mmCIF file with all atom_site columns, C-alpha atoms in Angstrom:
data_model
loop_
_atom_site.group_PDB
_atom_site.id
_atom_site.type_symbol
_atom_site.label_atom_id
_atom_site.label_alt_id
_atom_site.label_comp_id
_atom_site.label_asym_id
_atom_site.label_entity_id
_atom_site.label_seq_id
_atom_site.pdbx_PDB_ins_code
_atom_site.Cartn_x
_atom_site.Cartn_y
_atom_site.Cartn_z
_atom_site.occupancy
_atom_site.B_iso_or_equiv
_atom_site.pdbx_formal_charge
_atom_site.auth_seq_id
_atom_site.auth_comp_id
_atom_site.auth_asym_id
_atom_site.auth_atom_id
_atom_site.pdbx_PDB_model_num
ATOM 1   C CA . UNK A 1 1   ? -7.520  15.480  -7.927  1.00 0.00 ? 76  UNK A CA 1
ATOM 2   C CA . UNK A 1 2   ? -6.004  12.194  -6.865  1.00 0.00 ? 77  UNK A CA 1
ATOM 3   C CA . UNK A 1 3   ? -5.147  9.783   -9.829  1.00 0.00 ? 78  UNK A CA 1
ATOM 4   C CA . UNK A 1 4   ? -6.900  7.036   -8.006  1.00 0.00 ? 79  UNK A CA 1
ATOM 5   C CA . UNK A 1 5   ? -10.219 7.746   -6.279  1.00 0.00 ? 80  UNK A CA 1
ATOM 6   C CA . UNK A 1 6   ? -11.985 5.407   -3.989  1.00 0.00 ? 81  UNK A CA 1
ATOM 7   C CA . UNK A 1 7   ? -15.175 5.861   -1.808  1.00 0.00 ? 82  UNK A CA 1
ATOM 8   C CA . UNK A 1 8   ? -14.026 5.537   1.934   1.00 0.00 ? 83  UNK A CA 1
ATOM 9   C CA . UNK A 1 9   ? -17.221 4.161   3.128   1.00 0.00 ? 84  UNK A CA 1
ATOM 10  C CA . UNK A 1 10  ? -17.581 2.833   5.732   1.00 0.00 ? 85  UNK A CA 1
ATOM 11  C CA . UNK A 1 11  ? -19.578 -0.012  4.104   1.00 0.00 ? 86  UNK A CA 1
ATOM 12  C CA . UNK A 1 12  ? -21.543 -2.485  6.342   1.00 0.00 ? 87  UNK A CA 1
ATOM 13  C CA . UNK A 1 13  ? -23.173 -5.552  4.880   1.00 0.00 ? 88  UNK A CA 1
ATOM 14  C CA . UNK A 1 14  ? -24.748 -8.717  6.421   1.00 0.00 ? 89  UNK A CA 1
ATOM 15  C CA . UNK A 1 15  ? -22.929 -12.034 6.139   1.00 0.00 ? 90  UNK A CA 1
ATOM 16  C CA . UNK A 1 16  ? -23.591 -13.690 2.752   1.00 0.00 ? 91  UNK A CA 1
ATOM 17  C CA . UNK A 1 17  ? -24.179 -10.494 0.955   1.00 0.00 ? 92  UNK A CA 1
ATOM 18  C CA . UNK A 1 18  ? -22.416 -9.663  -2.469  1.00 0.00 ? 93  UNK A CA 1
ATOM 19  C CA . UNK A 1 19  ? -20.073 -6.687  -1.970  1.00 0.00 ? 94  UNK A CA 1
ATOM 20  C CA . UNK A 1 20  ? -19.057 -4.363  -4.594  1.00 0.00 ? 95  UNK A CA 1
ATOM 21  C CA . UNK A 1 21  ? -15.915 -1.998  -4.024  1.00 0.00 ? 96  UNK A CA 1
ATOM 22  C CA . UNK A 1 22  ? -14.997 0.455   -6.539  1.00 0.00 ? 97  UNK A CA 1
ATOM 23  C CA . UNK A 1 23  ? -12.442 2.895   -7.828  1.00 0.00 ? 98  UNK A CA 1
ATOM 24  C CA . UNK A 1 24  ? -11.999 5.253   -10.491 1.00 0.00 ? 99  UNK A CA 1
ATOM 25  C CA . UNK A 1 25  ? -8.696  6.431   -12.124 1.00 0.00 ? 100 UNK A CA 1
ATOM 26  C CA . UNK A 1 26  ? -7.816  9.383   -14.289 1.00 0.00 ? 101 UNK A CA 1
ATOM 27  C CA . UNK A 1 27  ? -4.509  8.217   -15.905 1.00 0.00 ? 102 UNK A CA 1
ATOM 28  C CA . UNK A 1 28  ? -5.599  6.246   -18.979 1.00 0.00 ? 103 UNK A CA 1
ATOM 29  C CA . UNK A 1 29  ? -1.991  4.921   -19.238 1.00 0.00 ? 104 UNK A CA 1
ATOM 30  C CA . UNK A 1 30  ? -2.348  2.807   -16.143 1.00 0.00 ? 105 UNK A CA 1
ATOM 31  C CA . UNK A 1 31  ? -1.912  -0.832  -17.039 1.00 0.00 ? 106 UNK A CA 1
ATOM 32  C CA . UNK A 1 32  ? -1.645  -2.783  -13.806 1.00 0.00 ? 107 UNK A CA 1
ATOM 33  C CA . UNK A 1 33  ? -4.457  -2.917  -11.375 1.00 0.00 ? 108 UNK A CA 1
ATOM 34  C CA . UNK A 1 34  ? -4.423  -4.236  -7.767  1.00 0.00 ? 109 UNK A CA 1
ATOM 35  C CA . UNK A 1 35  ? -6.451  -4.756  -4.711  1.00 0.00 ? 110 UNK A CA 1
ATOM 36  C CA . UNK A 1 36  ? -4.962  -4.934  -1.300  1.00 0.00 ? 111 UNK A CA 1
ATOM 37  C CA . UNK A 1 37  ? -6.571  -5.913  1.839   1.00 0.00 ? 112 UNK A CA 1
ATOM 38  C CA . UNK A 1 38  ? -5.570  -4.349  5.199   1.00 0.00 ? 113 UNK A CA 1
ATOM 39  C CA . UNK A 1 39  ? -6.827  -5.848  8.384   1.00 0.00 ? 114 UNK A CA 1
ATOM 40  C CA . UNK A 1 40  ? -6.899  -3.458  11.515  1.00 0.00 ? 115 UNK A CA 1
ATOM 41  C CA . UNK A 1 41  ? -3.303  -2.865  12.902  1.00 0.00 ? 116 UNK A CA 1
ATOM 42  C CA . UNK A 1 42  ? -1.810  -4.789  9.951   1.00 0.00 ? 117 UNK A CA 1
ATOM 43  C CA . UNK A 1 43  ? 0.054   -3.875  6.765   1.00 0.00 ? 118 UNK A CA 1
ATOM 44  C CA . UNK A 1 44  ? -1.811  -4.237  3.529   1.00 0.00 ? 119 UNK A CA 1
ATOM 45  C CA . UNK A 1 45  ? -1.470  -7.582  1.603   1.00 0.00 ? 120 UNK A CA 1
ATOM 46  C CA . UNK A 1 46  ? -2.063  -8.202  -2.036  1.00 0.00 ? 121 UNK A CA 1
ATOM 47  C CA . UNK A 1 47  ? -5.352  -9.839  -2.658  1.00 0.00 ? 122 UNK A CA 1
ATOM 48  C CA . UNK A 1 48  ? -5.831  -9.674  -6.453  1.00 0.00 ? 123 UNK A CA 1
ATOM 49  C CA . UNK A 1 49  ? -4.054  -8.229  -9.481  1.00 0.00 ? 124 UNK A CA 1
ATOM 50  C CA . UNK A 1 50  ? -5.006  -7.827  -13.039 1.00 0.00 ? 125 UNK A CA 1
ATOM 51  C CA . UNK A 1 51  ? -3.079  -6.578  -16.177 1.00 0.00 ? 126 UNK A CA 1
ATOM 52  C CA . UNK A 1 52  ? -5.011  -4.259  -18.507 1.00 0.00 ? 127 UNK A CA 1
ATOM 53  C CA . UNK A 1 53  ? -8.764  -4.876  -18.918 1.00 0.00 ? 128 UNK A CA 1
ATOM 54  C CA . UNK A 1 54  ? -10.954 -7.755  -18.098 1.00 0.00 ? 129 UNK A CA 1
ATOM 55  C CA . UNK A 1 55  ? -11.866 -9.982  -15.243 1.00 0.00 ? 130 UNK A CA 1
ATOM 56  C CA . UNK A 1 56  ? -10.039 -12.209 -12.896 1.00 0.00 ? 131 UNK A CA 1
ATOM 57  C CA . UNK A 1 57  ? -11.585 -14.674 -10.373 1.00 0.00 ? 132 UNK A CA 1
ATOM 58  C CA . UNK A 1 58  ? -10.122 -16.233 -7.334  1.00 0.00 ? 133 UNK A CA 1
ATOM 59  C CA . UNK A 1 59  ? -12.582 -18.126 -5.085  1.00 0.00 ? 134 UNK A CA 1
ATOM 60  C CA . UNK A 1 60  ? -15.146 -15.676 -3.803  1.00 0.00 ? 135 UNK A CA 1
ATOM 61  C CA . UNK A 1 61  ? -13.321 -12.680 -5.272  1.00 0.00 ? 136 UNK A CA 1
ATOM 62  C CA . UNK A 1 62  ? -13.596 -11.131 -8.658  1.00 0.00 ? 137 UNK A CA 1
ATOM 63  C CA . UNK A 1 63  ? -11.520 -8.220  -9.892  1.00 0.00 ? 138 UNK A CA 1
ATOM 64  C CA . UNK A 1 64  ? -12.890 -6.287  -12.783 1.00 0.00 ? 139 UNK A CA 1
ATOM 65  C CA . UNK A 1 65  ? -11.224 -3.482  -14.989 1.00 0.00 ? 140 UNK A CA 1
ATOM 66  C CA . UNK A 1 66  ? -13.062 -1.506  -17.327 1.00 0.00 ? 141 UNK A CA 1
ATOM 67  C CA . UNK A 1 67  ? -10.390 0.766   -19.228 1.00 0.00 ? 142 UNK A CA 1
ATOM 68  C CA . UNK A 1 68  ? -12.965 2.605   -21.267 1.00 0.00 ? 143 UNK A CA 1
ATOM 69  C CA . UNK A 1 69  ? -14.651 4.021   -18.363 1.00 0.00 ? 144 UNK A CA 1
ATOM 70  C CA . UNK A 1 70  ? -11.466 3.961   -16.061 1.00 0.00 ? 145 UNK A CA 1
ATOM 71  C CA . UNK A 1 71  ? -13.270 1.878   -13.497 1.00 0.00 ? 146 UNK A CA 1
ATOM 72  C CA . UNK A 1 72  ? -11.833 -0.790  -11.098 1.00 0.00 ? 147 UNK A CA 1
ATOM 73  C CA . UNK A 1 73  ? -14.130 -3.176  -9.229  1.00 0.00 ? 148 UNK A CA 1
ATOM 74  C CA . UNK A 1 74  ? -13.691 -5.857  -6.601  1.00 0.00 ? 149 UNK A CA 1
ATOM 75  C CA . UNK A 1 75  ? -16.618 -8.185  -6.111  1.00 0.00 ? 150 UNK A CA 1
ATOM 76  C CA . UNK A 1 76  ? -16.797 -10.319 -3.030  1.00 0.00 ? 151 UNK A CA 1
ATOM 77  C CA . UNK A 1 77  ? -19.488 -13.182 -3.020  1.00 0.00 ? 152 UNK A CA 1
ATOM 78  C CA . UNK A 1 78  ? -20.997 -14.851 0.098   1.00 0.00 ? 153 UNK A CA 1
ATOM 79  C CA . UNK A 1 79  ? -19.129 -12.325 2.199   1.00 0.00 ? 154 UNK A CA 1
ATOM 80  C CA . UNK A 1 80  ? -17.857 -13.531 5.578   1.00 0.00 ? 155 UNK A CA 1
ATOM 81  C CA . UNK A 1 81  ? -17.130 -11.639 8.960   1.00 0.00 ? 156 UNK A CA 1
ATOM 82  C CA . UNK A 1 82  ? -13.422 -12.487 8.252   1.00 0.00 ? 157 UNK A CA 1
ATOM 83  C CA . UNK A 1 83  ? -13.610 -10.197 5.118   1.00 0.00 ? 158 UNK A CA 1
ATOM 84  C CA . UNK A 1 84  ? -13.913 -7.254  7.474   1.00 0.00 ? 159 UNK A CA 1
ATOM 85  C CA . UNK A 1 85  ? -11.066 -5.064  6.583   1.00 0.00 ? 160 UNK A CA 1
ATOM 86  C CA . UNK A 1 86  ? -10.062 -2.005  4.604   1.00 0.00 ? 161 UNK A CA 1
ATOM 87  C CA . UNK A 1 87  ? -9.624  -2.556  0.939   1.00 0.00 ? 162 UNK A CA 1
ATOM 88  C CA . UNK A 1 88  ? -7.360  -0.490  -1.224  1.00 0.00 ? 163 UNK A CA 1
ATOM 89  C CA . UNK A 1 89  ? -7.087  -0.345  -5.028  1.00 0.00 ? 164 UNK A CA 1
ATOM 90  C CA . UNK A 1 90  ? -3.924  0.588   -6.561  1.00 0.00 ? 165 UNK A CA 1
ATOM 91  C CA . UNK A 1 91  ? -2.695  1.135   -10.231 1.00 0.00 ? 166 UNK A CA 1
ATOM 92  C CA . UNK A 1 92  ? 0.539   1.695   -12.009 1.00 0.00 ? 167 UNK A CA 1
ATOM 93  C CA . UNK A 1 93  ? 1.943   2.502   -15.426 1.00 0.00 ? 168 UNK A CA 1
ATOM 94  C CA . UNK A 1 94  ? 3.760   -0.253  -17.400 1.00 0.00 ? 169 UNK A CA 1
ATOM 95  C CA . UNK A 1 95  ? 7.146   1.366   -16.895 1.00 0.00 ? 170 UNK A CA 1
ATOM 96  C CA . UNK A 1 96  ? 6.471   3.041   -13.559 1.00 0.00 ? 171 UNK A CA 1
ATOM 97  C CA . UNK A 1 97  ? 8.410   2.111   -10.467 1.00 0.00 ? 172 UNK A CA 1
ATOM 98  C CA . UNK A 1 98  ? 5.680   3.037   -8.014  1.00 0.00 ? 173 UNK A CA 1
ATOM 99  C CA . UNK A 1 99  ? 2.058   2.289   -7.225  1.00 0.00 ? 174 UNK A CA 1
ATOM 100 C CA . UNK A 1 100 ? -0.678  4.866   -6.904  1.00 0.00 ? 175 UNK A CA 1
ATOM 101 C CA . UNK A 1 101 ? -3.216  3.934   -4.061  1.00 0.00 ? 176 UNK A CA 1
ATOM 102 C CA . UNK A 1 102 ? -6.711  4.768   -3.563  1.00 0.00 ? 177 UNK A CA 1
ATOM 103 C CA . UNK A 1 103 ? -7.673  5.915   -0.069  1.00 0.00 ? 178 UNK A CA 1
ATOM 104 C CA . UNK A 1 104 ? -9.271  2.680   0.982   1.00 0.00 ? 179 UNK A CA 1
ATOM 105 C CA . UNK A 1 105 ? -12.726 1.507   1.633   1.00 0.00 ? 180 UNK A CA 1
ATOM 106 C CA . UNK A 1 106 ? -13.445 0.121   5.235   1.00 0.00 ? 181 UNK A CA 1
ATOM 107 C CA . UNK A 1 107 ? -15.757 -2.944  5.065   1.00 0.00 ? 182 UNK A CA 1
ATOM 108 C CA . UNK A 1 108 ? -17.476 -4.637  7.880   1.00 0.00 ? 183 UNK A CA 1
ATOM 109 C CA . UNK A 1 109 ? -19.393 -7.884  7.327   1.00 0.00 ? 184 UNK A CA 1
ATOM 110 C CA . UNK A 1 110 ? -21.865 -8.531  10.220  1.00 0.00 ? 185 UNK A CA 1
ATOM 111 C CA . UNK A 1 111 ? -22.591 -12.038 11.308  1.00 0.00 ? 186 UNK A CA 1
ATOM 112 C CA . UNK B 2 1   ? 9.195   -14.968 11.735  1.00 0.00 ? 660 UNK B CA 1
ATOM 113 C CA . UNK B 2 2   ? 7.924   -11.993 9.729   1.00 0.00 ? 661 UNK B CA 1
ATOM 114 C CA . UNK B 2 3   ? 9.418   -11.503 6.396   1.00 0.00 ? 662 UNK B CA 1
ATOM 115 C CA . UNK B 2 4   ? 9.383   -7.554  6.744   1.00 0.00 ? 663 UNK B CA 1
ATOM 116 C CA . UNK B 2 5   ? 9.773   -6.082  10.243  1.00 0.00 ? 664 UNK B CA 1
ATOM 117 C CA . UNK B 2 6   ? 9.535   -2.562  11.357  1.00 0.00 ? 665 UNK B CA 1
ATOM 118 C CA . UNK B 2 7   ? 11.024  -1.026  14.734  1.00 0.00 ? 666 UNK B CA 1
ATOM 119 C CA . UNK B 2 8   ? 9.533   0.550   16.621  1.00 0.00 ? 667 UNK B CA 1
ATOM 120 C CA . UNK B 2 9   ? 5.866   -0.516  16.458  1.00 0.00 ? 668 UNK B CA 1
ATOM 121 C CA . UNK B 2 10  ? 4.881   2.579   18.257  1.00 0.00 ? 669 UNK B CA 1
ATOM 122 C CA . UNK B 2 11  ? 6.603   6.041   19.102  1.00 0.00 ? 670 UNK B CA 1
ATOM 123 C CA . UNK B 2 12  ? 5.582   9.204   20.734  1.00 0.00 ? 671 UNK B CA 1
ATOM 124 C CA . UNK B 2 13  ? 7.867   11.989  20.420  1.00 0.00 ? 672 UNK B CA 1
ATOM 125 C CA . UNK B 2 14  ? 8.006   15.847  20.703  1.00 0.00 ? 673 UNK B CA 1
ATOM 126 C CA . UNK B 2 15  ? 8.057   18.489  17.956  1.00 0.00 ? 674 UNK B CA 1
ATOM 127 C CA . UNK B 2 16  ? 11.678  19.193  16.855  1.00 0.00 ? 675 UNK B CA 1
ATOM 128 C CA . UNK B 2 17  ? 13.081  15.883  17.753  1.00 0.00 ? 676 UNK B CA 1
ATOM 129 C CA . UNK B 2 18  ? 15.035  13.635  15.290  1.00 0.00 ? 677 UNK B CA 1
ATOM 130 C CA . UNK B 2 19  ? 13.409  10.145  14.859  1.00 0.00 ? 678 UNK B CA 1
ATOM 131 C CA . UNK B 2 20  ? 14.537  7.021   12.948  1.00 0.00 ? 679 UNK B CA 1
ATOM 132 C CA . UNK B 2 21  ? 12.284  4.286   11.793  1.00 0.00 ? 680 UNK B CA 1
ATOM 133 C CA . UNK B 2 22  ? 13.918  1.221   10.811  1.00 0.00 ? 681 UNK B CA 1
ATOM 134 C CA . UNK B 2 23  ? 12.916  -1.712  8.354   1.00 0.00 ? 682 UNK B CA 1
ATOM 135 C CA . UNK B 2 24  ? 14.377  -5.103  7.896   1.00 0.00 ? 683 UNK B CA 1
ATOM 136 C CA . UNK B 2 25  ? 13.414  -7.801  5.511   1.00 0.00 ? 684 UNK B CA 1
ATOM 137 C CA . UNK B 2 26  ? 14.436  -11.423 4.848   1.00 0.00 ? 685 UNK B CA 1
ATOM 138 C CA . UNK B 2 27  ? 12.666  -11.721 1.506   1.00 0.00 ? 686 UNK B CA 1
ATOM 139 C CA . UNK B 2 28  ? 15.794  -11.264 -0.433  1.00 0.00 ? 687 UNK B CA 1
ATOM 140 C CA . UNK B 2 29  ? 14.152  -8.413  -2.424  1.00 0.00 ? 688 UNK B CA 1
ATOM 141 C CA . UNK B 2 30  ? 16.075  -5.485  -3.954  1.00 0.00 ? 689 UNK B CA 1
ATOM 142 C CA . UNK B 2 31  ? 13.190  -3.128  -3.884  1.00 0.00 ? 690 UNK B CA 1
ATOM 143 C CA . UNK B 2 32  ? 12.157  -1.208  -0.775  1.00 0.00 ? 691 UNK B CA 1
ATOM 144 C CA . UNK B 2 33  ? 9.689   1.446   -0.075  1.00 0.00 ? 692 UNK B CA 1
ATOM 145 C CA . UNK B 2 34  ? 8.381   3.665   2.722   1.00 0.00 ? 693 UNK B CA 1
ATOM 146 C CA . UNK B 2 35  ? 4.736   4.944   2.855   1.00 0.00 ? 694 UNK B CA 1
ATOM 147 C CA . UNK B 2 36  ? 2.732   6.882   5.333   1.00 0.00 ? 695 UNK B CA 1
ATOM 148 C CA . UNK B 2 37  ? -0.903  6.225   5.699   1.00 0.00 ? 696 UNK B CA 1
ATOM 149 C CA . UNK B 2 38  ? -3.433  8.856   6.971   1.00 0.00 ? 697 UNK B CA 1
ATOM 150 C CA . UNK B 2 39  ? -7.148  8.667   7.424   1.00 0.00 ? 698 UNK B CA 1
ATOM 151 C CA . UNK B 2 40  ? -8.941  9.602   4.005   1.00 0.00 ? 699 UNK B CA 1
ATOM 152 C CA . UNK B 2 41  ? -5.734  9.937   2.187   1.00 0.00 ? 700 UNK B CA 1
ATOM 153 C CA . UNK B 2 42  ? -4.658  6.241   1.833   1.00 0.00 ? 701 UNK B CA 1
ATOM 154 C CA . UNK B 2 43  ? -1.022  5.179   1.309   1.00 0.00 ? 702 UNK B CA 1
ATOM 155 C CA . UNK B 2 44  ? 1.353   7.897   0.110   1.00 0.00 ? 703 UNK B CA 1
ATOM 156 C CA . UNK B 2 45  ? 4.985   7.101   -1.015  1.00 0.00 ? 704 UNK B CA 1
ATOM 157 C CA . UNK B 2 46  ? 7.636   8.915   0.749   1.00 0.00 ? 705 UNK B CA 1
ATOM 158 C CA . UNK B 2 47  ? 10.820  7.228   -0.766  1.00 0.00 ? 706 UNK B CA 1
ATOM 159 C CA . UNK B 2 48  ? 11.860  4.194   -2.514  1.00 0.00 ? 707 UNK B CA 1
ATOM 160 C CA . UNK B 2 49  ? 15.112  2.267   -3.408  1.00 0.00 ? 708 UNK B CA 1
ATOM 161 C CA . UNK B 2 50  ? 15.634  -0.244  -6.011  1.00 0.00 ? 709 UNK B CA 1
ATOM 162 C CA . UNK B 2 51  ? 19.021  -1.207  -4.699  1.00 0.00 ? 710 UNK B CA 1
ATOM 163 C CA . UNK B 2 52  ? 21.608  -0.107  -2.272  1.00 0.00 ? 711 UNK B CA 1
ATOM 164 C CA . UNK B 2 53  ? 22.886  2.715   -4.541  1.00 0.00 ? 712 UNK B CA 1
ATOM 165 C CA . UNK B 2 54  ? 19.403  3.785   -5.819  1.00 0.00 ? 713 UNK B CA 1
ATOM 166 C CA . UNK B 2 55  ? 17.504  6.098   -3.770  1.00 0.00 ? 714 UNK B CA 1
ATOM 167 C CA . UNK B 2 56  ? 14.402  8.081   -5.135  1.00 0.00 ? 715 UNK B CA 1
ATOM 168 C CA . UNK B 2 57  ? 11.832  10.628  -3.680  1.00 0.00 ? 716 UNK B CA 1
ATOM 169 C CA . UNK B 2 58  ? 8.261   9.629   -3.690  1.00 0.00 ? 717 UNK B CA 1
ATOM 170 C CA . UNK B 2 59  ? 5.125   11.792  -3.522  1.00 0.00 ? 718 UNK B CA 1
ATOM 171 C CA . UNK B 2 60  ? 5.736   13.447  -0.118  1.00 0.00 ? 719 UNK B CA 1
ATOM 172 C CA . UNK B 2 61  ? 9.556   13.394  0.589   1.00 0.00 ? 720 UNK B CA 1
ATOM 173 C CA . UNK B 2 62  ? 9.967   16.886  2.261   1.00 0.00 ? 721 UNK B CA 1
ATOM 174 C CA . UNK B 2 63  ? 10.954  16.568  5.947   1.00 0.00 ? 722 UNK B CA 1
ATOM 175 C CA . UNK B 2 64  ? 12.180  13.069  5.499   1.00 0.00 ? 723 UNK B CA 1
ATOM 176 C CA . UNK B 2 65  ? 15.375  11.358  4.554   1.00 0.00 ? 724 UNK B CA 1
ATOM 177 C CA . UNK B 2 66  ? 16.259  7.669   4.034   1.00 0.00 ? 725 UNK B CA 1
ATOM 178 C CA . UNK B 2 67  ? 19.209  5.408   4.263   1.00 0.00 ? 726 UNK B CA 1
ATOM 179 C CA . UNK B 2 68  ? 19.798  2.121   2.552   1.00 0.00 ? 727 UNK B CA 1
ATOM 180 C CA . UNK B 2 69  ? 22.309  0.387   4.731   1.00 0.00 ? 728 UNK B CA 1
ATOM 181 C CA . UNK B 2 70  ? 22.207  -2.960  2.904   1.00 0.00 ? 729 UNK B CA 1
ATOM 182 C CA . UNK B 2 71  ? 19.824  -4.889  0.710   1.00 0.00 ? 730 UNK B CA 1
ATOM 183 C CA . UNK B 2 72  ? 17.947  -5.949  3.655   1.00 0.00 ? 731 UNK B CA 1
ATOM 184 C CA . UNK B 2 73  ? 17.814  -2.579  5.561   1.00 0.00 ? 732 UNK B CA 1
ATOM 185 C CA . UNK B 2 74  ? 16.030  0.667   4.866   1.00 0.00 ? 733 UNK B CA 1
ATOM 186 C CA . UNK B 2 75  ? 15.648  3.384   7.321   1.00 0.00 ? 734 UNK B CA 1
ATOM 187 C CA . UNK B 2 76  ? 13.353  6.396   7.445   1.00 0.00 ? 735 UNK B CA 1
ATOM 188 C CA . UNK B 2 77  ? 14.395  9.583   9.326   1.00 0.00 ? 736 UNK B CA 1
ATOM 189 C CA . UNK B 2 78  ? 12.463  12.601  10.302  1.00 0.00 ? 737 UNK B CA 1
ATOM 190 C CA . UNK B 2 79  ? 15.143  15.303  10.778  1.00 0.00 ? 738 UNK B CA 1
ATOM 191 C CA . UNK B 2 80  ? 12.949  17.565  12.973  1.00 0.00 ? 739 UNK B CA 1
ATOM 192 C CA . UNK B 2 81  ? 9.461   16.057  13.693  1.00 0.00 ? 740 UNK B CA 1
ATOM 193 C CA . UNK B 2 82  ? 6.377   18.207  13.351  1.00 0.00 ? 741 UNK B CA 1
ATOM 194 C CA . UNK B 2 83  ? 2.926   17.201  14.418  1.00 0.00 ? 742 UNK B CA 1
ATOM 195 C CA . UNK B 2 84  ? 1.520   16.893  10.976  1.00 0.00 ? 743 UNK B CA 1
ATOM 196 C CA . UNK B 2 85  ? 3.916   13.941  10.540  1.00 0.00 ? 744 UNK B CA 1
ATOM 197 C CA . UNK B 2 86  ? 1.748   12.037  12.983  1.00 0.00 ? 745 UNK B CA 1
ATOM 198 C CA . UNK B 2 87  ? 0.823   8.930   10.914  1.00 0.00 ? 746 UNK B CA 1
ATOM 199 C CA . UNK B 2 88  ? 1.021   5.303   10.395  1.00 0.00 ? 747 UNK B CA 1
ATOM 200 C CA . UNK B 2 89  ? 4.396   4.404   8.492   1.00 0.00 ? 748 UNK B CA 1
ATOM 201 C CA . UNK B 2 90  ? 4.729   1.332   6.453   1.00 0.00 ? 749 UNK B CA 1
ATOM 202 C CA . UNK B 2 91  ? 7.826   -0.243  4.864   1.00 0.00 ? 750 UNK B CA 1
ATOM 203 C CA . UNK B 2 92  ? 7.347   -2.560  1.857   1.00 0.00 ? 751 UNK B CA 1
ATOM 204 C CA . UNK B 2 93  ? 9.486   -4.651  -0.420  1.00 0.00 ? 752 UNK B CA 1
ATOM 205 C CA . UNK B 2 94  ? 9.069   -6.115  -3.870  1.00 0.00 ? 753 UNK B CA 1
ATOM 206 C CA . UNK B 2 95  ? 10.433  -8.176  -6.446  1.00 0.00 ? 754 UNK B CA 1
ATOM 207 C CA . UNK B 2 96  ? 9.815   -7.626  -10.172 1.00 0.00 ? 755 UNK B CA 1
ATOM 208 C CA . UNK B 2 97  ? 8.587   -11.188 -10.499 1.00 0.00 ? 756 UNK B CA 1
ATOM 209 C CA . UNK B 2 98  ? 6.686   -12.608 -13.413 1.00 0.00 ? 757 UNK B CA 1
ATOM 210 C CA . UNK B 2 99  ? 3.413   -14.415 -13.397 1.00 0.00 ? 758 UNK B CA 1
ATOM 211 C CA . UNK B 2 100 ? 2.131   -15.524 -16.865 1.00 0.00 ? 759 UNK B CA 1
ATOM 212 C CA . UNK B 2 101 ? 4.717   -13.099 -18.431 1.00 0.00 ? 760 UNK B CA 1
ATOM 213 C CA . UNK B 2 102 ? 3.374   -10.137 -16.517 1.00 0.00 ? 761 UNK B CA 1
ATOM 214 C CA . UNK B 2 103 ? 5.677   -8.227  -14.152 1.00 0.00 ? 762 UNK B CA 1
ATOM 215 C CA . UNK B 2 104 ? 3.121   -7.217  -11.431 1.00 0.00 ? 763 UNK B CA 1
ATOM 216 C CA . UNK B 2 105 ? 5.613   -6.205  -8.880  1.00 0.00 ? 764 UNK B CA 1
ATOM 217 C CA . UNK B 2 106 ? 3.675   -7.315  -5.718  1.00 0.00 ? 765 UNK B CA 1
ATOM 218 C CA . UNK B 2 107 ? 4.626   -5.331  -2.654  1.00 0.00 ? 766 UNK B CA 1
ATOM 219 C CA . UNK B 2 108 ? 5.005   -6.955  0.683   1.00 0.00 ? 767 UNK B CA 1
ATOM 220 C CA . UNK B 2 109 ? 4.176   -4.618  3.682   1.00 0.00 ? 768 UNK B CA 1
ATOM 221 C CA . UNK B 2 110 ? 5.630   -4.652  7.131   1.00 0.00 ? 769 UNK B CA 1
ATOM 222 C CA . UNK B 2 111 ? 3.276   -4.333  10.287  1.00 0.00 ? 770 UNK B CA 1
ATOM 223 C CA . UNK B 2 112 ? 3.626   -0.567  10.482  1.00 0.00 ? 771 UNK B CA 1
ATOM 224 C CA . UNK B 2 113 ? 4.950   2.084   13.013  1.00 0.00 ? 772 UNK B CA 1
ATOM 225 C CA . UNK B 2 114 ? 2.488   4.294   14.665  1.00 0.00 ? 773 UNK B CA 1
ATOM 226 C CA . UNK B 2 115 ? 4.207   7.755   15.138  1.00 0.00 ? 774 UNK B CA 1
ATOM 227 C CA . UNK B 2 116 ? 2.774   10.542  17.219  1.00 0.00 ? 775 UNK B CA 1
ATOM 228 C CA . UNK B 2 117 ? 4.390   13.904  17.221  1.00 0.00 ? 776 UNK B CA 1
ATOM 229 C CA . UNK B 2 118 ? 3.237   16.160  20.108  1.00 0.00 ? 777 UNK B CA 1
#
């Protein structure tokens, strides 16, 4: 079992929809949680990060971590075609030197 | 100019050949990483280096080796390429920066090298 599991999709939604992307993790010691966005033929880029539990909002994006259920979520409001990409969740221990990535969810927002 | 560059961007080679993928960065970061990405498996860490004298194996280092020639350069070698090493390879850098007192260690990725081993 991978330490970070992510539904690969693909997920297709109409423009303007609310998108929910989710990951689960098995290591209860993970403290840092990140979402990376990867456009086709590009490297991943950091979209959002959170430390420990709670919510973090940045414009149309909200990252949520529920440590009790080991659940990581990314919500996209008013989705746009430019949001079409693969979204990867990632986690790491406080003292760890490396990230553990989920397998990524491919999202398409249809105009 | 891109902060993290990878060469070549695409490479087709044959089984048994030695291949080197190169990564350069202008971000001034000490930490560098090599990942491979396969469909359904996500990003998996091959090797990482926190400074020129520090080299560490990642999750899937068998069949690979690395060289950290300078702070800005980190190369990945496949000593004898095999078909199941066909993948997209990414280099990344990071700096243990602080934001609000939290060290989130954001990683910055290069554009990737698509390697095909026949």
